[in-house]
PDB file of C-alpha atoms in Angstrom:
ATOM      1  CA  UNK L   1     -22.262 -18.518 106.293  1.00 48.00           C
ATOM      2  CA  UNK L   2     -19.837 -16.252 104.578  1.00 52.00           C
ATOM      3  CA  UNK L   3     -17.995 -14.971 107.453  1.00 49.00           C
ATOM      4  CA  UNK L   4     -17.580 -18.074 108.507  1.00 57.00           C
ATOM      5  CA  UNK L   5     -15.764 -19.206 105.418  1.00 61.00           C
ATOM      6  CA  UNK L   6     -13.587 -15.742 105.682  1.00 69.00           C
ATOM      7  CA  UNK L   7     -10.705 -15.546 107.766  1.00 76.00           C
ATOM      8  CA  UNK L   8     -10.093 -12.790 110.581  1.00 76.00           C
ATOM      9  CA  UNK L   9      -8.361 -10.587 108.631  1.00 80.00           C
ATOM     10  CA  UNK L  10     -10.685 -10.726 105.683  1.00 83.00           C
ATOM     11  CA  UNK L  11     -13.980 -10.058 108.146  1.00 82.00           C
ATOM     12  CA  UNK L  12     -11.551  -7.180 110.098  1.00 83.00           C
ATOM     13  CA  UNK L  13     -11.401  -5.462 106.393  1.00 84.00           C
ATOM     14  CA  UNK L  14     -14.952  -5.412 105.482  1.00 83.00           C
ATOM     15  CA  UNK L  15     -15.797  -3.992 108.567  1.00 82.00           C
ATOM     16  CA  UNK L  16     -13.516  -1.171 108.406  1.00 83.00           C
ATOM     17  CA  UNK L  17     -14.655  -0.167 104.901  1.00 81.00           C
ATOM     18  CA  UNK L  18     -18.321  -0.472 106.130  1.00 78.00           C
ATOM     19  CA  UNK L  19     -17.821   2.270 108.902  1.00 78.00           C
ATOM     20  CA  UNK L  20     -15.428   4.023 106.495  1.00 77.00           C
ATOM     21  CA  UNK L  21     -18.639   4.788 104.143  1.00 76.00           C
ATOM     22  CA  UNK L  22     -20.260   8.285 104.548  1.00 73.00           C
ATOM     23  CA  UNK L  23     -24.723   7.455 105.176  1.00 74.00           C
ATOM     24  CA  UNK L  24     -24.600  11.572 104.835  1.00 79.00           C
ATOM     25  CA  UNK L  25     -24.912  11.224 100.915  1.00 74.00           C
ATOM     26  CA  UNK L  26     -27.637   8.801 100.962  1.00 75.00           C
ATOM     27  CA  UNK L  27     -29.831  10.972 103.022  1.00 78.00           C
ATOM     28  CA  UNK L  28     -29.276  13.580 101.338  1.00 80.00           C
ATOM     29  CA  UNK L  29     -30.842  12.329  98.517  1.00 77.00           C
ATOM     30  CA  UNK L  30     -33.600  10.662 100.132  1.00 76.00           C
ATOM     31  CA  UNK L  31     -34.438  14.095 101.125  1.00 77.00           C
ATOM     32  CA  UNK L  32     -34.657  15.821  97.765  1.00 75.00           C
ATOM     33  CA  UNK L  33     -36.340  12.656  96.060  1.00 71.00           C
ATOM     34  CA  UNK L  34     -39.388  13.252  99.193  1.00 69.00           C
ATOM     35  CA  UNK L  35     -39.403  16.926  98.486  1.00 70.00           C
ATOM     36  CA  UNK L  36     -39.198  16.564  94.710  1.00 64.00           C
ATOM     37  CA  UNK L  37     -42.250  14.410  94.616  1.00 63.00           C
ATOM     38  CA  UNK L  38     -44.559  15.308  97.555  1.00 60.00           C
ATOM     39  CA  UNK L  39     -47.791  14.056  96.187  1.00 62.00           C
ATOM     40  CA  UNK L  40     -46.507  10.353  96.061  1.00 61.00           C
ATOM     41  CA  UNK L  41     -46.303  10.520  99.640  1.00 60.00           C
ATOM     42  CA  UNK L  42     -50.108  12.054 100.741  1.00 66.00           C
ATOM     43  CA  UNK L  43     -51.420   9.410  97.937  1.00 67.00           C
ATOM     44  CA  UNK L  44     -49.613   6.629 100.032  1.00 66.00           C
ATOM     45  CA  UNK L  45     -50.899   8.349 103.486  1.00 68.00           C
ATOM     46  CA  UNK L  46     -54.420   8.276 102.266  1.00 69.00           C
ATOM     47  CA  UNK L  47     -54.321   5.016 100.996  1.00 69.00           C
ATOM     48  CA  UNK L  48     -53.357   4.146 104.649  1.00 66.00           C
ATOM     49  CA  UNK L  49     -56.288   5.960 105.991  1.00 65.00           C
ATOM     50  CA  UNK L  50     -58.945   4.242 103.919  1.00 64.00           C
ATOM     51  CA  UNK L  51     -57.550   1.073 105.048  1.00 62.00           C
ATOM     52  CA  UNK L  52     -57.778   1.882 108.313  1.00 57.00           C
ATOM     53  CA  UNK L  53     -61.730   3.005 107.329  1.00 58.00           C
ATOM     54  CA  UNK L  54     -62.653  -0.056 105.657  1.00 59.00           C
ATOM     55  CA  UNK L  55     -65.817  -1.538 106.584  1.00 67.00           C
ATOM     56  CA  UNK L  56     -66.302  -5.084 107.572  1.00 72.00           C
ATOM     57  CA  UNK L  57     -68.253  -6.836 105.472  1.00 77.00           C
ATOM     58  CA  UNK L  58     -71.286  -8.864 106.932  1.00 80.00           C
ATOM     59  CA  UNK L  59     -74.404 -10.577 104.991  1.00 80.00           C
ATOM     60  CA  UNK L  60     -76.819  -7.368 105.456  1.00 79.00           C
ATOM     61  CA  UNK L  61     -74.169  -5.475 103.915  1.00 82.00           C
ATOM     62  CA  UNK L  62     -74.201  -7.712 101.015  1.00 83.00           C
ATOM     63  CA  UNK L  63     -77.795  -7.675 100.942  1.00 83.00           C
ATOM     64  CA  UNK L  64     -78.019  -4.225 100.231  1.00 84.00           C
ATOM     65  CA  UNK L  65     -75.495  -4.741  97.206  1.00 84.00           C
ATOM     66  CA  UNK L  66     -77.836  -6.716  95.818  1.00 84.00           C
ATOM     67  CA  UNK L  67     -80.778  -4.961  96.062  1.00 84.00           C
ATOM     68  CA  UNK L  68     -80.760  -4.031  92.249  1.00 86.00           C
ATOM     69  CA  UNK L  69     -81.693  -6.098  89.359  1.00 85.00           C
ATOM     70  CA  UNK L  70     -82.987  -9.591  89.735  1.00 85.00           C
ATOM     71  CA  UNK L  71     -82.542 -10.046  93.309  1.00 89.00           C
ATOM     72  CA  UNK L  72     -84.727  -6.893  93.979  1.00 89.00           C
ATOM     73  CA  UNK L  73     -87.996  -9.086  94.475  1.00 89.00           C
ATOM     74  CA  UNK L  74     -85.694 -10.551  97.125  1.00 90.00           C
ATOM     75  CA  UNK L  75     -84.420  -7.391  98.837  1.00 91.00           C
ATOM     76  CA  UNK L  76     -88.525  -5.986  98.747  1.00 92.00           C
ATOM     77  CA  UNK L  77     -89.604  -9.064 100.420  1.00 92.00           C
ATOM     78  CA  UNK L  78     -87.208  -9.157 103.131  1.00 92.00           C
ATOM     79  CA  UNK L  79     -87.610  -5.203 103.747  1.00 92.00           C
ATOM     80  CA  UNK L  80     -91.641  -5.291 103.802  1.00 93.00           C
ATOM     81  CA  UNK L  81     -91.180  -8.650 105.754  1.00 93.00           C
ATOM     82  CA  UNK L  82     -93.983 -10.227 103.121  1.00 93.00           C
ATOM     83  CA  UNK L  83     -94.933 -14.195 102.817  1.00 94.00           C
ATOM     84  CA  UNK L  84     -93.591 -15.970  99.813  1.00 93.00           C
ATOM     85  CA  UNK L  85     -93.575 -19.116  98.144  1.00 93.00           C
ATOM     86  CA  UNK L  86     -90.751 -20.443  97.436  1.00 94.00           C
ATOM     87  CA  UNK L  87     -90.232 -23.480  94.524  1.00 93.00           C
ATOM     88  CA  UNK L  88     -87.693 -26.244  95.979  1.00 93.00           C
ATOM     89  CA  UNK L  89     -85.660 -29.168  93.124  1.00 90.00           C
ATOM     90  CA  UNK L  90     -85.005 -32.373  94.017  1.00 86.00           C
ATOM     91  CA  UNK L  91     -82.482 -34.439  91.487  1.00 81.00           C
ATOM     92  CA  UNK L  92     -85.710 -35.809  89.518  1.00 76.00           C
ATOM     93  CA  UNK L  93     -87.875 -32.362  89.321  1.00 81.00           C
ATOM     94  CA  UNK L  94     -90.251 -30.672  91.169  1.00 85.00           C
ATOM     95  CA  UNK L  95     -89.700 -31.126  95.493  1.00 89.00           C
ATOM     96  CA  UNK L  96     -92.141 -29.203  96.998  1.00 90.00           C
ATOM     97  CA  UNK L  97     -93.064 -25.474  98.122  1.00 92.00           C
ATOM     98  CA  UNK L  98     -91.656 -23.431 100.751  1.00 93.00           C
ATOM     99  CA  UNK L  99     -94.263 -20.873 102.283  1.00 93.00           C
ATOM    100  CA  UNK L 100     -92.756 -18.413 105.001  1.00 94.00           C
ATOM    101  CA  UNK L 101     -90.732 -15.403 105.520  1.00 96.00           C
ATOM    102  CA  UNK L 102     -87.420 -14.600 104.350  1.00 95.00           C
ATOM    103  CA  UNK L 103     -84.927 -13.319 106.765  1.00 94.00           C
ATOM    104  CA  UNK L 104     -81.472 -13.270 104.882  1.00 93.00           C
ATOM    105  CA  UNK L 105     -79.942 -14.346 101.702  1.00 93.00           C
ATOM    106  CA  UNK L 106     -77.015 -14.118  99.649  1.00 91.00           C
ATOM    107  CA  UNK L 107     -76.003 -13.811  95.792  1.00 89.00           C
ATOM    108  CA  UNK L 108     -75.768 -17.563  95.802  1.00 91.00           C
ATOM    109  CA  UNK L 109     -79.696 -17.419  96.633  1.00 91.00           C
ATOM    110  CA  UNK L 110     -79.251 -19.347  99.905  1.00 93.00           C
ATOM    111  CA  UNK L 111     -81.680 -17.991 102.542  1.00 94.00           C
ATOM    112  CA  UNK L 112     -82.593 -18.141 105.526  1.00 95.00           C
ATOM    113  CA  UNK L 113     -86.597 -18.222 106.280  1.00 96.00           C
ATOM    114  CA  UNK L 114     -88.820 -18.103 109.432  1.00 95.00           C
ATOM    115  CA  UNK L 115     -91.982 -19.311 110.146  1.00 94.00           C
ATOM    116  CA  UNK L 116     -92.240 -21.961 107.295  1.00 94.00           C
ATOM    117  CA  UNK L 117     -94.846 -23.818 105.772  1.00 91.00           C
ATOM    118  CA  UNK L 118     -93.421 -26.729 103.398  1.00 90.00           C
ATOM    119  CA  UNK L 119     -95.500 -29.479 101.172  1.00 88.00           C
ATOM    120  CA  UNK L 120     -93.002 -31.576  99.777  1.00 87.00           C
ATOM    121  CA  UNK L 121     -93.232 -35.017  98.054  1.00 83.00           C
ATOM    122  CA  UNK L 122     -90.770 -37.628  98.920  1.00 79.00           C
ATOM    123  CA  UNK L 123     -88.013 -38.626  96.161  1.00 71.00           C
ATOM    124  CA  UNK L 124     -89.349 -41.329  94.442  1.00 66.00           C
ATOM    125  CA  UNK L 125     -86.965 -44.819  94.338  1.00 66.00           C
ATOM    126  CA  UNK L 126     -86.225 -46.835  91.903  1.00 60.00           C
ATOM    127  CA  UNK L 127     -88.137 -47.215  88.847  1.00 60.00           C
ATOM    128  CA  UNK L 128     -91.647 -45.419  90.295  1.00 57.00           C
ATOM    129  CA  UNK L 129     -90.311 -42.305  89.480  1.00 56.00           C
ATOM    130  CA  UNK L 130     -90.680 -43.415  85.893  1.00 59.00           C
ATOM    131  CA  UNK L 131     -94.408 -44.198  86.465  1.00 56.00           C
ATOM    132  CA  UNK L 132     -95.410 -41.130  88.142  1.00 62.00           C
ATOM    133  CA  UNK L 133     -96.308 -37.908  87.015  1.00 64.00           C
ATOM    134  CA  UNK L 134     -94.370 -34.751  87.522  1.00 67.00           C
ATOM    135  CA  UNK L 135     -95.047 -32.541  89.972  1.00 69.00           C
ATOM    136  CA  UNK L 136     -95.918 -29.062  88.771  1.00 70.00           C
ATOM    137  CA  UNK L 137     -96.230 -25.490  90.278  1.00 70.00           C
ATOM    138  CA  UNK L 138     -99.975 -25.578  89.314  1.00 70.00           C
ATOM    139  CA  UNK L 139    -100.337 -29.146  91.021  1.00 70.00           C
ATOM    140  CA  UNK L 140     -98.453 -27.894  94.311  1.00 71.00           C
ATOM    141  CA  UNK L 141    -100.468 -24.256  94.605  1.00 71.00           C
ATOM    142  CA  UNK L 142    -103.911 -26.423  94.369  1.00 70.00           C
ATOM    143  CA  UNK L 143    -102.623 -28.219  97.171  1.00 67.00           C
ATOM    144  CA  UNK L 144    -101.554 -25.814  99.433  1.00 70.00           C
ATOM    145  CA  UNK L 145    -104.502 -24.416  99.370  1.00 68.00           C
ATOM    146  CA  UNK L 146    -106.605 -26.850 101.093  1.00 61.00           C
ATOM    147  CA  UNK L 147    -103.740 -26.590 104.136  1.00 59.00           C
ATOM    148  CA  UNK L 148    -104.143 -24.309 106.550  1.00 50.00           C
ATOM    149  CA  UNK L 149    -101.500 -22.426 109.198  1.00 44.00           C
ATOM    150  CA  UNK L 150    -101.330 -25.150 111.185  1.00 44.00           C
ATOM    151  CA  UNK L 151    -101.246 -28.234 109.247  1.00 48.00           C
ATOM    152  CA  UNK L 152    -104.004 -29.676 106.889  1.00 50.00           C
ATOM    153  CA  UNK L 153    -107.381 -29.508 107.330  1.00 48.00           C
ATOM    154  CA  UNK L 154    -109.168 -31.681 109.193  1.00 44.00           C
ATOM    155  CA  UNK L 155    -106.341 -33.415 110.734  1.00 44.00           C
ATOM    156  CA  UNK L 156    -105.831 -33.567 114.480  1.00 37.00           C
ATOM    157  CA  UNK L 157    -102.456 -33.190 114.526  1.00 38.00           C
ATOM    158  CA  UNK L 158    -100.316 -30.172 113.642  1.00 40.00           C
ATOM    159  CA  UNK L 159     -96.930 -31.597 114.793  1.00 40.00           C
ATOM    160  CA  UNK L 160     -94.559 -33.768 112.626  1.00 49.00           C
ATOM    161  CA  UNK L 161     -95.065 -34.351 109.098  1.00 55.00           C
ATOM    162  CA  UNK L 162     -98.694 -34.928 107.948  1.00 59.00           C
ATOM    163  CA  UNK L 163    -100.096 -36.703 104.047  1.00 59.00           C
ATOM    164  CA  UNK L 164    -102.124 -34.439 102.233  1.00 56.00           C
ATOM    165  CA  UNK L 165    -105.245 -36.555 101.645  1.00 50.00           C
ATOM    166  CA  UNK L 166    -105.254 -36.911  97.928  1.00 49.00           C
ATOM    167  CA  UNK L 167    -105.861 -39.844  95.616  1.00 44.00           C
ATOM    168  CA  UNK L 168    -103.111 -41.906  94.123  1.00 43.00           C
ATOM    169  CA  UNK L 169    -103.225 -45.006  92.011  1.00 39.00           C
ATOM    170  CA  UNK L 170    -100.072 -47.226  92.258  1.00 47.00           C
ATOM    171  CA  UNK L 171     -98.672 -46.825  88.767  1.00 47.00           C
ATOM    172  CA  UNK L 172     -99.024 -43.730  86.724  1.00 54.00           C
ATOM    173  CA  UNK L 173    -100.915 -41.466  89.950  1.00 63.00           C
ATOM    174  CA  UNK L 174     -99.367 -38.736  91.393  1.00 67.00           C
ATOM    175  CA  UNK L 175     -96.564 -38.949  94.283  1.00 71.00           C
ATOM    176  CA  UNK L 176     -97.992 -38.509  98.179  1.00 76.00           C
ATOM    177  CA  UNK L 177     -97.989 -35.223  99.384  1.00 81.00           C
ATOM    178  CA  UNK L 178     -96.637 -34.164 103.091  1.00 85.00           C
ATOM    179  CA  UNK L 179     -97.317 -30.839 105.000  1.00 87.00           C
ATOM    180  CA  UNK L 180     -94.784 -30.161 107.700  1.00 88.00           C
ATOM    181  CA  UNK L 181     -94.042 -26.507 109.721  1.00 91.00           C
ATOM    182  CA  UNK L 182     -90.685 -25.520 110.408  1.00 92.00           C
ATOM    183  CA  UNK L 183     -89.867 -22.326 112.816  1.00 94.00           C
ATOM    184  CA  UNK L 184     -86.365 -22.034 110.851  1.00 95.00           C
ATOM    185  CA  UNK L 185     -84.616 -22.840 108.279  1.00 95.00           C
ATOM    186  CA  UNK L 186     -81.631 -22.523 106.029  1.00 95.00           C
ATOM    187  CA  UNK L 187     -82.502 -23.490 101.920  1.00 95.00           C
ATOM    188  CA  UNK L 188     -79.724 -23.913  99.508  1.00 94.00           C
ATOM    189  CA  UNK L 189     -79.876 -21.788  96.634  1.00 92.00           C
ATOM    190  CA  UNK L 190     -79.239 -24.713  94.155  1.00 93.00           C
ATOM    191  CA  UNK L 191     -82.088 -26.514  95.224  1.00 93.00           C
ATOM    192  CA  UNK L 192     -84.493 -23.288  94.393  1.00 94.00           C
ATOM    193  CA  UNK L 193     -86.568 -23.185  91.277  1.00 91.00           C
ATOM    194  CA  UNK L 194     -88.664 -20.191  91.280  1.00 90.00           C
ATOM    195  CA  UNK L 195     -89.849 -17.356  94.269  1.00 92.00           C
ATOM    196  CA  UNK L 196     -93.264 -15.665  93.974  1.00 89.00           C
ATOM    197  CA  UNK L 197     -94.748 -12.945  96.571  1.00 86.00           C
TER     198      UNK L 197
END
């Protein structure tokens, strides 16, 4: 935009002071400024190699970050490949138990299990969940139990989502139980409560 506003003349100047100027100089002291400080320039050379080394990060990687401190129960289930329980929320308490093997997880505690037993209770509506009783960790290990690897006892059916037989009383009882078996799936580490081996 500026040589456009300049006329002829004034661009035919510049250029002859512009290959007028000697570029020996400035090398020149590029030169002794390299050789004066030679370290500067192998720290920036292996900064580029490491670069060049860096790992990609994946979510075994990560795993093995985090196989210290709390998440170490965690990191020694998935390496022995041992059955857990694991304690699922839902927005009123207690949800249900998760009984299976974990495959993957992450600092967030979101995992990914395989072969997976669940009893859950539905989320009670309205005002029931006022008249029932909580659902504890006590109440949920007496009840899973009586159900075996492939579904509850004494049913005929393993496939779908079967009721616990237990005995409820409309206001004040506890909340149905179901029994269900999953081949995968993905929890969301807000949703869990408590793991046990």
């Amino acid at each position: 935009n500026e040589n456009k506003l300049k006329s002829f003349s004034q661009r035919r100047k510049i250029q002859e002071e512009v290959n007028k100027r000697d570029v020996t100089m400035l090398q020149l002291m590029m030169q002794q400024k390299k050789n004066q400080r030679p370290e500067l320039i192998d720290k920036t050379e292996k900064m580029k190699e490491t670069r060049k080394e860096k790992t990609l990060s994946t979510i075994f990687t990560s795993m093995e970050k985090l196989s210290e401190g709390p998440f170490s129960v965690l990191h020694r289930i998935t390496n022995d490949r041992a059955r857990c329980k694991v304690f699922t929320r839902n927005f009123c308490g207690l949800r249900g138990v998760l009984c299976g093997y974990v495959v993957a997880y992450d600092r967030f505690m979101n995992m990914v299990m395989v072969d997976v037993d669940e009893t859950f209770c539905k989320s009670p509506l309205g005002g029931v969940a006022q008249h029932q009783q909580r659902m504890s960790t006590f109440k949920l290990n007496s009840a899973v139990k009586d159900i075996s690897l492939y579904g509850v006892k004494g049913s005929a059916t393993s496939i779908g989502i079967n009721e616990v037989p237990r005995h409820t009383v409309a206001q004040g009882g506890q909340p149905p139980l179901f029994h269900r078996h999953l081949t995968n799936l993905y929890v969301r580490g807000d949703s869990v409560i408590l793991i046990s081996i």
